[in-house]
């Protein structure tokens, strides 16, 4: 008999079961990210939620990606502070995957996440503010390597946005990419960057080896 199982834990249930969606509320980032004023994360990467993210991006599986996006929106709406961010943001945007990966997957998970959060924001939708050009595979590089790899690859697409931008990503690993993106936005008229992400890879050994972690 055909039984549907959770992509995060393989137990029978919906696409992603309740215990794999982080269970609880959004929480502050375990490690601060330079140039980001404040950040929230749903769970660590080494979790059912992280496995669901890996399935969504690796398979790739758009249905799982959509469930992740709706989950993030629900959690954001349940959190008065984060919902407040969305109601005061002048823009909701995301850290885009470079185009070869978007092309391969047929979707961009951070863009789907931002679309859901943008839909409940004051501005009503997410908009692309950043361009990230392809580079060396992030997962294969060290923290220093990531920073070198990022140099010159991130640029603002729209320099006219002021105020507070809520930036959305799927996985924050070293924070180097999110930091570089926030710095680029702060180089325009943007005054504050806040970050919302599904997962944070918090273990130094894990992120240096890059097992299964793909940021870009
Ligand atoms: Zn599960």
Short mmCIF file of C-alpha atoms and ligand atoms in Angstrom, two decimals:
data_model
loop_
_atom_site.label_atom_id
_atom_site.label_comp_id
_atom_site.label_asym_id
_atom_site.label_seq_id
_atom_site.Cartn_x
_atom_site.Cartn_y
_atom_site.Cartn_z
CA UNK A 1 0.00 0.00 0.00
CA UNK A 2 1.23 3.42 -0.90
CA UNK A 3 1.92 5.52 2.20
CA UNK A 4 3.01 9.11 2.18
CA UNK A 5 5.97 9.85 4.43
CA UNK A 6 7.58 13.01 5.76
CA UNK A 7 10.66 14.08 3.74
CA UNK A 8 12.37 15.12 6.97
CA UNK A 9 12.06 11.93 9.04
CA UNK A 10 10.49 9.25 6.78
CA UNK A 11 7.65 8.68 9.21
CA UNK A 12 4.15 8.36 7.71
CA UNK A 13 2.50 11.73 7.53
CA UNK A 14 2.28 14.91 5.49
CA UNK A 15 5.04 16.18 3.15
CA UNK A 16 6.79 17.61 6.18
CA UNK A 17 5.48 16.55 9.59
CA UNK A 18 4.93 18.92 12.48
CA UNK A 19 8.02 17.77 14.39
CA UNK A 20 10.18 18.43 11.30
CA UNK A 21 9.00 21.99 10.79
CA UNK A 22 10.98 23.18 13.76
CA UNK A 23 8.05 22.56 16.13
CA UNK A 24 8.42 25.85 17.93
CA UNK A 25 8.69 29.50 17.13
CA UNK A 26 11.31 31.43 15.21
CA UNK A 27 14.30 32.19 17.42
CA UNK A 28 17.26 34.56 17.28
CA UNK A 29 20.20 33.48 15.14
CA UNK A 30 22.67 31.37 17.13
CA UNK A 31 25.53 33.51 15.87
CA UNK A 32 25.09 37.12 14.81
CA UNK A 33 25.75 38.00 11.16
CA UNK A 34 27.81 41.11 10.42
CA UNK A 35 25.79 44.02 8.94
CA UNK A 36 22.52 42.29 9.87
CA UNK A 37 20.69 44.17 12.63
CA UNK A 38 18.62 41.21 13.79
CA UNK A 39 17.86 37.72 12.56
CA UNK A 40 15.47 34.85 13.17
CA UNK A 41 15.80 31.16 12.35
CA UNK A 42 13.34 28.25 12.55
CA UNK A 43 15.74 25.38 13.31
CA UNK A 44 19.31 24.14 13.04
CA UNK A 45 20.36 22.56 9.74
CA UNK A 46 21.02 19.20 11.38
CA UNK A 47 17.31 18.48 11.84
CA UNK A 48 14.24 17.18 10.04
CA UNK A 49 13.71 20.69 8.71
CA UNK A 50 17.29 20.75 7.37
CA UNK A 51 16.71 17.40 5.65
CA UNK A 52 13.54 18.76 4.09
CA UNK A 53 15.51 21.76 2.79
CA UNK A 54 18.13 19.38 1.36
CA UNK A 55 15.39 17.36 -0.38
CA UNK A 56 13.71 20.50 -1.74
CA UNK A 57 16.98 21.77 -3.23
CA UNK A 58 18.77 18.54 -4.02
CA UNK A 59 16.06 16.45 -5.61
CA UNK A 60 14.78 19.12 -6.47
CA UNK A 61 11.23 19.04 -5.12
CA UNK A 62 9.02 22.06 -5.57
CA UNK A 63 6.18 20.68 -3.45
CA UNK A 64 8.47 20.39 -0.42
CA UNK A 65 9.79 23.87 -1.17
CA UNK A 66 6.22 25.24 -1.17
CA UNK A 67 5.42 23.57 2.16
CA UNK A 68 8.60 25.04 3.66
CA UNK A 69 7.62 28.50 2.41
CA UNK A 70 4.09 28.29 3.84
CA UNK A 71 5.50 27.01 7.15
CA UNK A 72 7.87 29.96 7.39
CA UNK A 73 5.01 32.40 6.68
CA UNK A 74 2.85 30.82 9.39
CA UNK A 75 5.62 31.02 11.96
CA UNK A 76 6.39 34.62 11.04
CA UNK A 77 2.73 35.57 11.43
CA UNK A 78 2.56 33.86 14.85
CA UNK A 79 5.54 35.87 16.14
CA UNK A 80 4.45 39.42 17.05
CA UNK A 81 7.96 40.82 16.70
CA UNK A 82 8.70 39.21 13.33
CA UNK A 83 5.23 40.07 12.06
CA UNK A 84 6.04 43.62 13.12
CA UNK A 85 9.17 43.51 10.98
CA UNK A 86 7.03 42.59 7.98
CA UNK A 87 4.55 45.36 8.70
CA UNK A 88 7.26 48.01 8.89
CA UNK A 89 9.62 46.77 6.15
CA UNK A 90 10.02 48.96 3.10
CA UNK A 91 10.99 45.85 1.12
CA UNK A 92 11.09 42.07 1.50
CA UNK A 93 13.79 40.41 -0.57
CA UNK A 94 15.94 37.29 -0.72
CA UNK A 95 19.44 36.02 -1.33
CA UNK A 96 19.13 34.54 -4.82
CA UNK A 97 20.82 31.34 -5.91
CA UNK A 98 23.05 31.88 -8.97
CA UNK A 99 21.14 31.28 -12.21
CA UNK A 100 22.65 27.85 -13.10
CA UNK A 101 21.14 26.39 -9.92
CA UNK A 102 17.82 28.16 -10.40
CA UNK A 103 17.72 26.76 -13.92
CA UNK A 104 18.51 23.21 -12.76
CA UNK A 105 15.92 23.28 -9.96
CA UNK A 106 13.24 25.17 -11.82
CA UNK A 107 12.70 27.34 -8.74
CA UNK A 108 14.67 29.29 -6.17
CA UNK A 109 13.85 28.32 -2.58
CA UNK A 110 14.83 31.68 -1.03
CA UNK A 111 12.60 33.45 -3.59
CA UNK A 112 9.65 31.18 -2.69
CA UNK A 113 10.23 31.86 1.03
CA UNK A 114 10.39 35.61 0.41
CA UNK A 115 7.24 35.51 -1.75
CA UNK A 116 5.28 33.99 1.15
CA UNK A 117 6.65 36.48 3.68
CA UNK A 118 6.19 39.35 1.22
CA UNK A 119 2.53 38.39 0.77
CA UNK A 120 1.81 39.15 4.43
CA UNK A 121 4.02 42.24 4.60
CA UNK A 122 2.92 45.84 4.36
CA UNK A 123 4.35 46.08 0.84
CA UNK A 124 2.38 42.99 -0.23
CA UNK A 125 5.09 41.21 -2.20
CA UNK A 126 8.77 40.39 -2.29
CA UNK A 127 11.02 42.07 -4.81
CA UNK A 128 14.48 41.18 -6.11
CA UNK A 129 17.05 43.59 -4.70
CA UNK A 130 20.21 41.54 -5.14
CA UNK A 131 22.06 39.87 -7.95
CA UNK A 132 24.48 37.04 -7.17
CA UNK A 133 26.65 35.80 -10.01
CA UNK A 134 27.89 32.20 -10.15
CA UNK A 135 31.12 31.30 -8.41
CA UNK A 136 32.92 28.37 -6.86
CA UNK A 137 30.63 25.92 -5.07
CA UNK A 138 30.26 27.38 -1.59
CA UNK A 139 29.99 24.03 0.17
CA UNK A 140 33.50 23.10 -0.93
CA UNK A 141 35.16 26.18 0.51
CA UNK A 142 36.29 27.31 3.96
CA UNK A 143 35.07 30.48 5.63
CA UNK A 144 38.01 32.44 4.21
CA UNK A 145 37.47 30.79 0.85
CA UNK A 146 33.81 31.82 0.95
CA UNK A 147 34.69 35.44 1.57
CA UNK A 148 37.17 35.48 -1.32
CA UNK A 149 34.65 33.65 -3.47
CA UNK A 150 31.98 36.26 -2.73
CA UNK A 151 34.08 39.29 -3.55
CA UNK A 152 32.52 41.22 -6.39
CA UNK A 153 29.80 38.63 -7.04
CA UNK A 154 26.99 40.36 -5.14
CA UNK A 155 25.47 43.60 -6.28
CA UNK A 156 22.33 45.61 -5.57
CA UNK A 157 19.82 45.63 -8.44
CA UNK A 158 17.84 48.56 -7.10
CA UNK A 159 19.59 51.42 -5.33
CA UNK A 160 16.44 53.43 -4.60
CA UNK A 161 15.06 51.47 -1.64
CA UNK A 162 15.20 53.21 1.74
CA UNK A 163 14.41 52.13 5.26
CA UNK A 164 14.28 48.57 6.56
CA UNK A 165 14.74 45.53 4.33
CA UNK A 166 13.78 42.03 5.47
CA UNK A 167 16.15 39.64 3.72
CA UNK A 168 15.19 35.95 3.43
CA UNK A 169 17.40 32.91 2.94
CA UNK A 170 16.98 29.15 3.32
CA UNK A 171 20.20 28.19 5.10
CA UNK A 172 22.71 30.39 6.87
CA UNK A 173 26.04 28.59 7.23
CA UNK A 174 29.01 30.83 8.05
CA UNK A 175 26.85 33.91 7.48
CA UNK A 176 29.40 35.17 4.95
CA UNK A 177 26.88 35.39 2.11
CA UNK A 178 24.15 37.01 4.20
CA UNK A 179 26.70 39.43 5.60
CA UNK A 180 27.99 40.37 2.14
CA UNK A 181 24.41 40.85 0.90
CA UNK A 182 23.48 43.04 3.88
CA UNK A 183 26.64 45.10 3.38
CA UNK A 184 25.80 45.62 -0.29
CA UNK A 185 22.27 46.79 0.61
CA UNK A 186 23.60 49.13 3.30
CA UNK A 187 25.81 50.63 0.59
CA UNK A 188 22.59 51.85 -1.09
CA UNK A 189 19.91 53.91 0.70
CA UNK A 190 18.82 50.99 2.88
CA UNK A 191 19.27 51.78 6.58
CA UNK A 192 18.63 48.45 8.30
CA UNK A 193 18.73 44.82 7.19
CA UNK A 194 16.92 42.07 9.08
CA UNK A 195 17.28 38.40 8.22
CA UNK A 196 14.81 35.51 8.33
CA UNK A 197 16.06 32.02 7.52
CA UNK A 198 14.79 28.44 7.79
CA UNK A 199 18.00 26.87 9.08
CA UNK A 200 21.31 27.77 10.59
CA UNK A 201 24.23 25.36 10.43
CA UNK A 202 25.75 25.98 13.82
CA UNK A 203 28.52 23.41 14.12
CA UNK A 204 31.91 24.76 13.00
CA UNK A 205 33.20 21.35 11.90
CA UNK A 206 29.99 20.68 10.02
CA UNK A 207 30.08 23.92 8.13
CA UNK A 208 33.82 23.74 7.36
CA UNK A 209 33.37 20.30 5.83
CA UNK A 210 30.18 21.49 4.17
CA UNK A 211 28.37 18.15 4.39
CA UNK A 212 25.20 18.58 2.46
CA UNK A 213 25.19 22.31 2.96
CA UNK A 214 24.68 24.42 -0.12
CA UNK A 215 24.28 28.08 0.36
CA UNK A 216 24.41 29.28 -3.20
ZN1 LIG B 1 9.10 14.52 9.92
#
